[in-house]
Short mmCIF file of C-alpha atoms in Angstrom, two decimals:
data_model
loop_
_atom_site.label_atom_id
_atom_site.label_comp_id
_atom_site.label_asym_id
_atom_site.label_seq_id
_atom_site.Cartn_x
_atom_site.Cartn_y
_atom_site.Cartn_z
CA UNK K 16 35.60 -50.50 77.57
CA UNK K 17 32.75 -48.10 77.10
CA UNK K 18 33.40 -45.21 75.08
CA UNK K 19 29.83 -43.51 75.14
CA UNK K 20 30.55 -41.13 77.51
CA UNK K 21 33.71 -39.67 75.15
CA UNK K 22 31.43 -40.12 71.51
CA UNK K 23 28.50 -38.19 73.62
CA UNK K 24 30.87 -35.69 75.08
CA UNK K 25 31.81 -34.89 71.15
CA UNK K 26 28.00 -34.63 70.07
CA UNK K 27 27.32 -32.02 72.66
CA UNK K 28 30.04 -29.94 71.73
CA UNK K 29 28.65 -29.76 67.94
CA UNK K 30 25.20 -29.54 69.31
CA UNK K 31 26.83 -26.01 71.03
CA UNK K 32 28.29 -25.21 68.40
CA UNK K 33 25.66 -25.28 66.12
CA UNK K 34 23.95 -23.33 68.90
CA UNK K 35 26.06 -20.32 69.11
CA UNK K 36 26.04 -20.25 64.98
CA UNK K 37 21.97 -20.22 65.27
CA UNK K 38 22.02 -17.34 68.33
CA UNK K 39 24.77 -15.57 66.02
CA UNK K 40 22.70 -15.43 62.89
CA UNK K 41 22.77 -11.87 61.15
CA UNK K 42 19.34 -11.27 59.73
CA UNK K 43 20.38 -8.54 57.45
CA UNK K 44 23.57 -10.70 55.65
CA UNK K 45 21.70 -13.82 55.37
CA UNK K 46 18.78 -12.29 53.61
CA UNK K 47 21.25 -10.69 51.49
CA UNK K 48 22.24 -14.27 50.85
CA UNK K 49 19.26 -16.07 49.96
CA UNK K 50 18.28 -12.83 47.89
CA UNK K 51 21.51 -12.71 45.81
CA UNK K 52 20.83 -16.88 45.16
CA UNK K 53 17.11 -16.23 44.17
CA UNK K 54 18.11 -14.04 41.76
CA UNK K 55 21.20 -15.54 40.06
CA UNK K 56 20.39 -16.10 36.55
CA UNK K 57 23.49 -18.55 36.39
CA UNK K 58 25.08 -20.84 38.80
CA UNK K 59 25.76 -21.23 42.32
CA UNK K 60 29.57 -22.52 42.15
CA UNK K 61 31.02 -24.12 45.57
CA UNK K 62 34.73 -23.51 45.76
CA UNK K 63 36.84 -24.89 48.51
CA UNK K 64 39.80 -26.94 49.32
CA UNK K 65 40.25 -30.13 51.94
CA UNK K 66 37.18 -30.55 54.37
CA UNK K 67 35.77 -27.83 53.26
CA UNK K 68 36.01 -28.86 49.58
CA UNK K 69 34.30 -32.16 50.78
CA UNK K 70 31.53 -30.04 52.36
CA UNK K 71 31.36 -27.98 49.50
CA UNK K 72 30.93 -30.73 47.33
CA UNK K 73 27.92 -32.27 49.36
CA UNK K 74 26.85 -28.55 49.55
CA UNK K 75 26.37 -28.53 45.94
CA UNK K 76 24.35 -31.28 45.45
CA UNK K 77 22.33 -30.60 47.86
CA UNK K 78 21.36 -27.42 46.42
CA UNK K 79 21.27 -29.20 42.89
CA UNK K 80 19.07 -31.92 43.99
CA UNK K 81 16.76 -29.20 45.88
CA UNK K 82 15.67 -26.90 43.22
CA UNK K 83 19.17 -24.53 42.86
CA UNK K 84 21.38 -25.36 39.89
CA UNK K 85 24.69 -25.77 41.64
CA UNK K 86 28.14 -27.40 41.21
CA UNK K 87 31.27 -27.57 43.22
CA UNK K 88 34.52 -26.49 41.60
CA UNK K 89 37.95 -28.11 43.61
CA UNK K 90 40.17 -24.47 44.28
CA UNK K 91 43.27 -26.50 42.80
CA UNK K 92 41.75 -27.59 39.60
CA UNK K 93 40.11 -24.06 39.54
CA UNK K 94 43.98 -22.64 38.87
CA UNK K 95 44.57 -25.41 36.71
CA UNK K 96 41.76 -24.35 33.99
CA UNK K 97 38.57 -24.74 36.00
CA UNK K 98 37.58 -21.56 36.29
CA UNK K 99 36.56 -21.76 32.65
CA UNK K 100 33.58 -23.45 34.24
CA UNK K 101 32.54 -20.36 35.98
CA UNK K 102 30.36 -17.22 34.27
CA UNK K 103 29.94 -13.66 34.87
CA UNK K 104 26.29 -14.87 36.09
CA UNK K 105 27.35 -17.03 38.77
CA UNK K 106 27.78 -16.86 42.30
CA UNK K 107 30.93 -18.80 43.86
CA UNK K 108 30.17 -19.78 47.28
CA UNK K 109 33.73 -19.70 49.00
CA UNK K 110 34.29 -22.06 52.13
CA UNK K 111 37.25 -21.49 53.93
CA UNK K 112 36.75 -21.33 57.75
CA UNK K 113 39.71 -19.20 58.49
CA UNK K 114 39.13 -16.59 55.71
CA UNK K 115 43.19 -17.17 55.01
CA UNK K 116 42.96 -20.37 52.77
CA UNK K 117 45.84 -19.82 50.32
CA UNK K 118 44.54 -21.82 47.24
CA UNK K 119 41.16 -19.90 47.43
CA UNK K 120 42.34 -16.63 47.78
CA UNK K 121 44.79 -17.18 44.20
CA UNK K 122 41.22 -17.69 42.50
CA UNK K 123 39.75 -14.25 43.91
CA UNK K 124 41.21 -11.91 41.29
CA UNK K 125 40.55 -14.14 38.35
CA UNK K 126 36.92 -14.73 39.59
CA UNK K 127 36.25 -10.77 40.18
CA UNK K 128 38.02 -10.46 36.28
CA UNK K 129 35.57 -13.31 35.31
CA UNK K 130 32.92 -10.62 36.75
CA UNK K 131 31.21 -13.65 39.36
CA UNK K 132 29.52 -12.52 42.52
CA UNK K 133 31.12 -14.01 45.32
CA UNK K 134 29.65 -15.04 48.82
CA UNK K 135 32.04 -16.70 51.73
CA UNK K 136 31.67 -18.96 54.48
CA UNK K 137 34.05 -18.43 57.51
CA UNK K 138 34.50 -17.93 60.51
CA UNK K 139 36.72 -14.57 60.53
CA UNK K 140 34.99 -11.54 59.11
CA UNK K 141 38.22 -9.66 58.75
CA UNK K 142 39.97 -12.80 57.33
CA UNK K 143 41.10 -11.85 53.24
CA UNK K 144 38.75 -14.20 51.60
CA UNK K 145 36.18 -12.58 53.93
CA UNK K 146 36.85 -8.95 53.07
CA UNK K 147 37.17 -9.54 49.19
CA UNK K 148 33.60 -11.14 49.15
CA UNK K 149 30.03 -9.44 48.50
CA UNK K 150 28.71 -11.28 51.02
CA UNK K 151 30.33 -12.90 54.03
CA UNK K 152 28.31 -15.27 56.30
CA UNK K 153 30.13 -15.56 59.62
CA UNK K 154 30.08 -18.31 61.50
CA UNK K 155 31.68 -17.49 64.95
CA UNK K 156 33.50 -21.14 65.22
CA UNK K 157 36.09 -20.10 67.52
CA UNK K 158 37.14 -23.44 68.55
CA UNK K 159 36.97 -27.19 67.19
CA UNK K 160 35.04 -29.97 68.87
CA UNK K 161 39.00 -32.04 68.42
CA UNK K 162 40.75 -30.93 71.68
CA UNK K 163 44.22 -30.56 69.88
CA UNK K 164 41.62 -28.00 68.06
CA UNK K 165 43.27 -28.79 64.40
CA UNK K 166 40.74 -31.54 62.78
CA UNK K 167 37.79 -29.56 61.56
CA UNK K 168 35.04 -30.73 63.24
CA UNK K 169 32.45 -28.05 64.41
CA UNK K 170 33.72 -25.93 61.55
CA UNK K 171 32.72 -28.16 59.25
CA UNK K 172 29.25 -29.45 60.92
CA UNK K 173 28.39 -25.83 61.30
CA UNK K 174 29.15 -25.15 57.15
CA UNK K 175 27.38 -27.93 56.42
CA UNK K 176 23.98 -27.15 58.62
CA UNK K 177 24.14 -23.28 57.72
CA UNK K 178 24.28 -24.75 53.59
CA UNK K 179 21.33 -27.12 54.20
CA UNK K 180 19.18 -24.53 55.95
CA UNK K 181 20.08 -22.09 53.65
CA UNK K 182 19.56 -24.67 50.05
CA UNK K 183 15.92 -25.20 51.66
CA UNK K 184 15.21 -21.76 52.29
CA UNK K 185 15.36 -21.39 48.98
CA UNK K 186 13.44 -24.65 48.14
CA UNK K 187 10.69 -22.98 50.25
CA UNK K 188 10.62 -20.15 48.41
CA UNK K 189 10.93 -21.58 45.02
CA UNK K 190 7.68 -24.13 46.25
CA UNK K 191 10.01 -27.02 44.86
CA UNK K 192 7.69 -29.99 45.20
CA UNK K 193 7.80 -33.61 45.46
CA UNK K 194 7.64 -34.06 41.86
CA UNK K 195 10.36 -31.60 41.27
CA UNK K 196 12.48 -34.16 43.92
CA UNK K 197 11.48 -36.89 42.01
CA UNK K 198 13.04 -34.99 38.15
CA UNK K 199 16.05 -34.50 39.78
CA UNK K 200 16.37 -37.69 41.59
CA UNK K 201 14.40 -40.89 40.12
CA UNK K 202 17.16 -43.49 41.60
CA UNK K 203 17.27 -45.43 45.06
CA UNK K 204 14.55 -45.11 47.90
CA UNK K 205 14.44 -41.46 48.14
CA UNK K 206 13.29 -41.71 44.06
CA UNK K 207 10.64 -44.55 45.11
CA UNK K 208 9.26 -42.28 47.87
CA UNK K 209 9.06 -39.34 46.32
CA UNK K 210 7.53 -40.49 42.93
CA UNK K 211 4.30 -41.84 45.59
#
């Protein structure tokens, strides 16, 4: 059996996805974004739970590894003492793509007492996490590419790309170089390549 037809299907309807997130960009919120990163004198703090935990946590290190001190924090663990980890000079990126995620919303209050700026990923503006947030970047997912629509699939693709572009914006604008890539990561081929 050839299932080509099916696995392309699924590609195209990320590639739309990630379409409609590009055509829905809002110049004046993402600025905001970069701007609020650029000048964070502490810590860019991922904080999610499930996939987007996972994305979080690749998030994070690809912002580390590009130039932006970052770490991901795991919302359980972050009511379970982990928000220690987090600073009044930090900004906690929260990723939660219906706004509603119940584990992220319990750390709101303690991070707003904690005095962190906090900047959200979702994909409903009026959602909780999304009103309680300095900055939320919307990302109009209105559907997933799983047709039961439950497995997050162009939710997650769509965090992920909006991160990347986003981490190297601000590798751009920071003129992080090759031998900055090569500080922060000497091991494997990318460390052989970049330390040419």
């Amino acid at each position: 059996m050839n299932y080509t037809e099916k696995i392309r299907t699924y590609i195209n309807v990320e590639k739309e996805c990630i379409d409609e997130v590009y055509n829905n960009i809002d110049e004046q919120t993402y600025n905001q974004a970069v701007e609020a990163i650029l000048n964070c004198k502490g810590k860019v703090v991922f904080l999610g739970v499930g996939k987007s935990g996972i994305i979080g946590k690749k998030l994070a290190a690809t912002f580390a590894s590009t130039g932006t001190t970052a770490f991901f924090v795991h919302a359980t663990e972050a009511l379970h003492g982990d928000l220690g980890m987090i600073e009044a000079k930090d900004i906690v990126v929260m990723i939660s793509n219906s706004g509603e995620t119940g584990e992220v919303i319990a750390t709101i209050t303690p991070i707003r007492a904690i005095g962190a700026k906090i900047i959200s990923i979702t994909s409903n503006p009026e959602s909780t996490i999304s009103k309680a947030s300095d900055i939320n970047l919307n990302l109009f997912v209105e559907k997933e590419a799983d047709p039961l629509d439950l497995a997050p699939t162009n939710s997650s693709t769509a965090t992920l790309v909006v991160g990347d572009a986003i981490a190297l914006t601000l590798s751009h604008v920071k003129k992080f170089g090759k031998s900055d890539f090569a500080l922060f990561h000497p091991g494997g081929s990318l460390g052989i390549k970049s330390s040419k």
